[in-house]
Tab-separated table of C-alpha atoms and ligand atoms in Angstrom:
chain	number	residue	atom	x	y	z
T	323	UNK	CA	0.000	0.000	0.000
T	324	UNK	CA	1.386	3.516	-0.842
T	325	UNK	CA	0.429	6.744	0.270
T	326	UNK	CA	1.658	9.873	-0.819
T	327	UNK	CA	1.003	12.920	0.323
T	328	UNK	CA	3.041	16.568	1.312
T	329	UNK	CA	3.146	18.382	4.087
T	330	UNK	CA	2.623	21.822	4.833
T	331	UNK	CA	5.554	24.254	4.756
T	332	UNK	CA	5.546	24.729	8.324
T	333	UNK	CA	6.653	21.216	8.976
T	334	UNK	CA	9.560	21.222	6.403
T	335	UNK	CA	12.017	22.689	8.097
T	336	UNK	CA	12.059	20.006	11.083
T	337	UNK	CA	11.871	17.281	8.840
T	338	UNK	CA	14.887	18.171	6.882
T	339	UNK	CA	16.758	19.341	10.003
T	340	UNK	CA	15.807	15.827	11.314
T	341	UNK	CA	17.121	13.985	8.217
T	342	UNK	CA	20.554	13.217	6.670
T	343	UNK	CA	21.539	15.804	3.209
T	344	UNK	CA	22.894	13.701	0.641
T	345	UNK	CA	23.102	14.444	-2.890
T	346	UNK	CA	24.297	13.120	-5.809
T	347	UNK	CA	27.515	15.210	-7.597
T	348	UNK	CA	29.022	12.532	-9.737
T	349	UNK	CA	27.898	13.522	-13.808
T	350	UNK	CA	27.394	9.820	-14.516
T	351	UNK	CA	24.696	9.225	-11.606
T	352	UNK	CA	22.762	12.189	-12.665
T	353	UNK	CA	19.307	11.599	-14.132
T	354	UNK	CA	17.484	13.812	-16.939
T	355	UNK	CA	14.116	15.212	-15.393
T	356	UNK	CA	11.169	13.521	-16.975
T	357	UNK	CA	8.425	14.547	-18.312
T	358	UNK	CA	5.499	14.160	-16.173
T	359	UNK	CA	2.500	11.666	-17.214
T	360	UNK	CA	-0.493	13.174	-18.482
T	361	UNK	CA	-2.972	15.132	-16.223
T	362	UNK	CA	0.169	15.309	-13.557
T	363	UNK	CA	1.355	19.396	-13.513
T	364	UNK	CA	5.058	19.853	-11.995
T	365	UNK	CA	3.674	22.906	-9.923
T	366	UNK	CA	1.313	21.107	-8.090
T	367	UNK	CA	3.802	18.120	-7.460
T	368	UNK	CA	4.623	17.541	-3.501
T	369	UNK	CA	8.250	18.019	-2.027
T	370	UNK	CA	7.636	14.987	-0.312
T	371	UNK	CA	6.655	11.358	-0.798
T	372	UNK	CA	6.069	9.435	2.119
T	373	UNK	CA	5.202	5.316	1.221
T	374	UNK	CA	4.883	2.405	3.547
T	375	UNK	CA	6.161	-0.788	2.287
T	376	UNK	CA	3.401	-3.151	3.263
T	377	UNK	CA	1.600	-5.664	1.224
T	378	UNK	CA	4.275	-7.831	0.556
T	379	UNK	CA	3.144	-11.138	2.270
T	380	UNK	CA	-0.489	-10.402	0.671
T	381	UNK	CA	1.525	-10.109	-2.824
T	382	UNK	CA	3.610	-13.468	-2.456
T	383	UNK	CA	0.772	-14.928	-1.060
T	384	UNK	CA	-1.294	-14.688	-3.975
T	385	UNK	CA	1.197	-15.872	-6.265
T	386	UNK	CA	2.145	-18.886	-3.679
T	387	UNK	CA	5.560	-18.063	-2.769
T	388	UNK	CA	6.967	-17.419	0.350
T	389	UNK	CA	7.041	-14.275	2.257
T	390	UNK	CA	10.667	-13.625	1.735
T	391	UNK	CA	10.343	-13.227	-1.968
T	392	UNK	CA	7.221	-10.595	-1.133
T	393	UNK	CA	10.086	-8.660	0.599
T	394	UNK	CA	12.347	-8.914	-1.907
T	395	UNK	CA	10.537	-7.884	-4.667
T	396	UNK	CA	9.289	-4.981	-2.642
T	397	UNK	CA	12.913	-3.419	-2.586
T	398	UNK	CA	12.525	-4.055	-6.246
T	399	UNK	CA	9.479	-1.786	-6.298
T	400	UNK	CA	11.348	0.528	-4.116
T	401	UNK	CA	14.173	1.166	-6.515
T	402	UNK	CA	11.690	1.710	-9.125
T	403	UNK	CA	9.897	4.435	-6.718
T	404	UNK	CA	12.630	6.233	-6.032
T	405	UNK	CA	14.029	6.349	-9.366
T	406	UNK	CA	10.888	8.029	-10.525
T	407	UNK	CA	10.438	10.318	-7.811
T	408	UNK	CA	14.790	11.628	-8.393
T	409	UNK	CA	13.640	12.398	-11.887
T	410	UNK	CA	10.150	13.908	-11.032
T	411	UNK	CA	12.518	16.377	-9.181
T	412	UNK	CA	10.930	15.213	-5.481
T	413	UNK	CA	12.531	16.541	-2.683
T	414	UNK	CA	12.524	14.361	0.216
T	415	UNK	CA	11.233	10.580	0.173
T	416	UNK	CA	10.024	8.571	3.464
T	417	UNK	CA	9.576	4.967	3.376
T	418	UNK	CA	8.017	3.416	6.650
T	419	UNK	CA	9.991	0.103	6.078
T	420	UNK	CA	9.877	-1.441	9.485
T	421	UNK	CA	8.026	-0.558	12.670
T	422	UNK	CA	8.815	-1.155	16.121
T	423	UNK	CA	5.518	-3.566	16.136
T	424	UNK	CA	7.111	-5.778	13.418
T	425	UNK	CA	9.576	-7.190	16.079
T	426	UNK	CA	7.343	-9.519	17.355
T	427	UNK	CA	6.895	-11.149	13.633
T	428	UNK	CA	8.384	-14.639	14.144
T	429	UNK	CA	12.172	-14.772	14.508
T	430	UNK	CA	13.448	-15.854	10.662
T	431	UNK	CA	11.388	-13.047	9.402
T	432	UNK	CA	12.774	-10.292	11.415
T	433	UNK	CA	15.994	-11.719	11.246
T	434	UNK	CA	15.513	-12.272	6.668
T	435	UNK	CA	14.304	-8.650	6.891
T	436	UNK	CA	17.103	-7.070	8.963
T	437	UNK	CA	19.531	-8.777	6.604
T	438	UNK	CA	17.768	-7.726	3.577
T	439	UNK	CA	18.147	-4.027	4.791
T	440	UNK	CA	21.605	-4.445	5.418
T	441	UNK	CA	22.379	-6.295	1.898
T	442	UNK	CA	20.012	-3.880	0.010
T	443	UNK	CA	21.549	-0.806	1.870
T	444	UNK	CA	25.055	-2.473	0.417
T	445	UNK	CA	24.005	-3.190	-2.981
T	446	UNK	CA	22.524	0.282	-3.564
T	447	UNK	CA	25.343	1.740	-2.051
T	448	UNK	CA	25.936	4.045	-5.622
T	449	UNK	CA	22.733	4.440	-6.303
T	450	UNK	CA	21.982	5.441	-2.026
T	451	UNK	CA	25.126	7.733	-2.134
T	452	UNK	CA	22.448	10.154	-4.041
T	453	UNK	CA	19.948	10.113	-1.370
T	454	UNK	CA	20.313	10.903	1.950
T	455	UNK	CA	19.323	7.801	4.608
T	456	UNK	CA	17.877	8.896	8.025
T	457	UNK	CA	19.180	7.356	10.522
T	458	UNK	CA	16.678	5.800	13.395
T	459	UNK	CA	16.508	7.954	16.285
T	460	UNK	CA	17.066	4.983	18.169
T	461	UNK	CA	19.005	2.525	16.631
T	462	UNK	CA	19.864	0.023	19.281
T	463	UNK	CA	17.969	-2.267	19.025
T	464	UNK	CA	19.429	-2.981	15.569
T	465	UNK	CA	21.900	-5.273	14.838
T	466	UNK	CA	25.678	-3.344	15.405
T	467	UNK	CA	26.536	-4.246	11.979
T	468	UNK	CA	23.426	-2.817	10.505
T	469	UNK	CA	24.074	0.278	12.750
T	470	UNK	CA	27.798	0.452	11.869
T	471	UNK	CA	26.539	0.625	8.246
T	472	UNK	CA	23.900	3.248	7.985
T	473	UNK	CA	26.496	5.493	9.895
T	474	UNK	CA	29.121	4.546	7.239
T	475	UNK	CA	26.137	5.256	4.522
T	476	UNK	CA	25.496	8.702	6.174
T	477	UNK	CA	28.916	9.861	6.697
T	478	UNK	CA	29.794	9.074	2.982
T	479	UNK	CA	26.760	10.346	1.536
T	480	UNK	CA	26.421	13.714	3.849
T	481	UNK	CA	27.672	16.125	0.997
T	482	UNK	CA	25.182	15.182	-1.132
T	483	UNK	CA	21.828	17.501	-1.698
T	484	UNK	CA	20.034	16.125	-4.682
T	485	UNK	CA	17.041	13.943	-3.013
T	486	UNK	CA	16.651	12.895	0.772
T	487	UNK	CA	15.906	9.255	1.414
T	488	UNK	CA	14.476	8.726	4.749
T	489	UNK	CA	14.306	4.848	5.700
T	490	UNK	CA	12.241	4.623	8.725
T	491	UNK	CA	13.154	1.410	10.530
T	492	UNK	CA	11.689	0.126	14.156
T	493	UNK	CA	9.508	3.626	14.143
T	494	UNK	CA	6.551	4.004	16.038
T	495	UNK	CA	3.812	6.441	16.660
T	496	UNK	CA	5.289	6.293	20.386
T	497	UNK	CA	7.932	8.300	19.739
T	498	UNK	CA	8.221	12.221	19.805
T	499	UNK	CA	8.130	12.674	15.856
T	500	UNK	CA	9.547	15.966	14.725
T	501	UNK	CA	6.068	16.558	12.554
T	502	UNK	CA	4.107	15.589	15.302
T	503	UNK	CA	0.981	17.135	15.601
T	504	UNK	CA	0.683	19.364	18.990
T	505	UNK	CA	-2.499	16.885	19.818
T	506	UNK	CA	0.184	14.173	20.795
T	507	UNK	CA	-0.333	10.833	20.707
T	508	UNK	CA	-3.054	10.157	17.811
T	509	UNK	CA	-2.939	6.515	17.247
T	510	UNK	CA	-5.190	6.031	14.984
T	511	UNK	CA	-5.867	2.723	13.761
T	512	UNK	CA	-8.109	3.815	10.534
T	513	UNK	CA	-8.387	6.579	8.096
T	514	UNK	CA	-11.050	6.647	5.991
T	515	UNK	CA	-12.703	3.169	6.544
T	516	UNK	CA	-8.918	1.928	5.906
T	517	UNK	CA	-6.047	0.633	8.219
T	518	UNK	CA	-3.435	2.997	8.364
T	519	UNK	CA	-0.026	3.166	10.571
T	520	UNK	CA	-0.441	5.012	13.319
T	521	UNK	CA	3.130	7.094	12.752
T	522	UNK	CA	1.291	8.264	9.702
T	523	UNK	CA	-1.992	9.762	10.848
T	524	UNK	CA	-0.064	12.461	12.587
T	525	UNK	CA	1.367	13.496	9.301
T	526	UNK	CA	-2.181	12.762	7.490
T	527	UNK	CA	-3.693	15.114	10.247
T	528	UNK	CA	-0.960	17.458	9.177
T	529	UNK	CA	-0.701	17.464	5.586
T	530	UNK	CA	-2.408	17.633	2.229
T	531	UNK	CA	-2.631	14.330	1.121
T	532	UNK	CA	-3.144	12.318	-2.077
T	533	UNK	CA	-4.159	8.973	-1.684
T	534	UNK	CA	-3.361	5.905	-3.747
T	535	UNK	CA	-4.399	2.815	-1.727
T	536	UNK	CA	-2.577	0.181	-3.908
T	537	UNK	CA	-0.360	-2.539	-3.246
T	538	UNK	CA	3.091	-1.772	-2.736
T	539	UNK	CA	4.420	-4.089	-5.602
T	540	UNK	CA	1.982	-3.223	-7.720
T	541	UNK	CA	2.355	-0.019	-8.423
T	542	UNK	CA	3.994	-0.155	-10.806
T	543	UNK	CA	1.616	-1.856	-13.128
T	544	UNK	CA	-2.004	-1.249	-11.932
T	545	UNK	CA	-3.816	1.252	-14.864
T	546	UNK	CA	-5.218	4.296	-13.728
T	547	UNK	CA	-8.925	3.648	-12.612
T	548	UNK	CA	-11.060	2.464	-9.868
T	549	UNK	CA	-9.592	0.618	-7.045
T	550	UNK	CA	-9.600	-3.192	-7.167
T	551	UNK	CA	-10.918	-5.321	-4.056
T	552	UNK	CA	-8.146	-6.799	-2.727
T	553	UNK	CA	-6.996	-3.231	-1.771
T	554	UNK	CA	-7.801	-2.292	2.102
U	1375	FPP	C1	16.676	-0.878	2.201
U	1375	FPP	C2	15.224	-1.039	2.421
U	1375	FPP	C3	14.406	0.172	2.639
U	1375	FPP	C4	14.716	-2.285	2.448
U	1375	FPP	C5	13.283	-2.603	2.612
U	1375	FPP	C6	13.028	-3.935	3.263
U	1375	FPP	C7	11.545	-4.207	3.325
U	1375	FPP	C8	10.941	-4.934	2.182
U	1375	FPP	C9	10.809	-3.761	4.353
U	1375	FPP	C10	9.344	-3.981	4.520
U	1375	FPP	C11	9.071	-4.938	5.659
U	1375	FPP	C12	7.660	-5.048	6.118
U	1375	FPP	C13	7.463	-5.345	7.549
U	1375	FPP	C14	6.646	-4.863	5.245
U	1375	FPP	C15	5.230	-4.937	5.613
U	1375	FPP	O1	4.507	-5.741	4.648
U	1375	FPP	P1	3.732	-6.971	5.226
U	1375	FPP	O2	4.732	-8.045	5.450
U	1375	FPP	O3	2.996	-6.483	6.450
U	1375	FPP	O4	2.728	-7.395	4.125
U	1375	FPP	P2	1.153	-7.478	4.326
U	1375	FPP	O5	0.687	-6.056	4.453
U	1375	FPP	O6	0.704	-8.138	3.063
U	1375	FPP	O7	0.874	-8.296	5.544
């Protein structure tokens, strides 16, 4: 499921304080702009894209494999996502990859996904060095190699100004958000008739949003149109 949406000035300035600059100054990395799809008008296109990665068990499910390969292709999709947004001149993209209430997932999932972050965060590593990786506020709880990397990511990466890439990992609506809303802890378990993560309804309550309630892998090939039933 993806949801994009962009927030109101006010709140830009924390966020970027909050995040990592990196940008991209090597020629050979650098992507043309492209021209926008139909009906889409650059001056009306947000700063930010926020998108939570979920719908990957639903999307290996229906196709019989195993969760694993859900996950996978999902960092596929990701690629894809932020490829497009880097030449639709986006500013700042936030994927919710992993919250705090996925550590209770049984143990070879969390431990598949934790090293899928760390071997996606090193295969990227040219095309990351572009974007700018936020660092969890708390990253303890992740493994010290994982850690040791996404400080080695941000230190390397920390000249660059071209497109932010914020990977939240173990978040939660718990903690003291920088675009928290003053009416504090909001949990809200459903927007719109639809599940939503909690961390996100502070931001919904905060910004415009456009909605596109599709699966995460599929967005890449669903047409334009009415929203199929297996969305939620
Ligand atoms: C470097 C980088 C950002 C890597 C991304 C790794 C990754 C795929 C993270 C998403 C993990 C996750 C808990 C997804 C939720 O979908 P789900 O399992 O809840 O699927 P469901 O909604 O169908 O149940």
């Amino acid at each position: 499921m993806g949801l994009l949406y962009s927030l109101p000035k006010r709140y830009h300035y924390k966020l970027q304080a909050a995040t990592t600059d990196l940008s991209g100054g090597r020629a050979s990395l650098v992507e043309k702009e492209a021209e926008l799809p139909e009906g889409m008008n650059r001056e009306l296109m947000p700063k930010h894209v926020a998108m939570i990665m979920d719908g990957n068990r639903r999307w290996a499910r229906q196709r019989g494999l195993r969760t694993s390969a859900g996950h996978e292709a999902a960092v596929k999709s990701l690629r894809k996502m932020v490829k497009l947004c880097r030449q639709w001149v986006i500013q700042v993209v936030t994927v919710f990859a992993f919250s705090s209430e996925n550590w209770i997932r049984p143990k070879m999932e969390v431990s598949f996904l934790l090293s899928l972050f760390e071997r996606s965060f090193k295969s990227e590593m040219e095309c990351y060095l572009r974007y700018g990786i936020r660092v969890p506020r708390d990253s303890s709880q992740l493994p010290t190699s994982l850690q040791k990397f996404i400080n080695e990511v941000k230190e390397t990466s920390k000249n660059n100004t071209r497109l932010q890439l914020i990977v939240a990992i173990s978040y939660s609506d718990k903690y003291p958000l920088s675009h928290r809303t003053p009416s504090g802890d909001s949990r809200l378990g459903d927007v719109c008739g639809r599940r939503s993560s909690g961390v996100l309804v502070d931001v919904v309550e905060a910004g415009t949003l456009v909605w596109r309630w599709v699966f995460w892998k599929q967005q890449q090939r669903r047409p334009r149109g009415p929203r199929g039933k297996d969305e939620r």
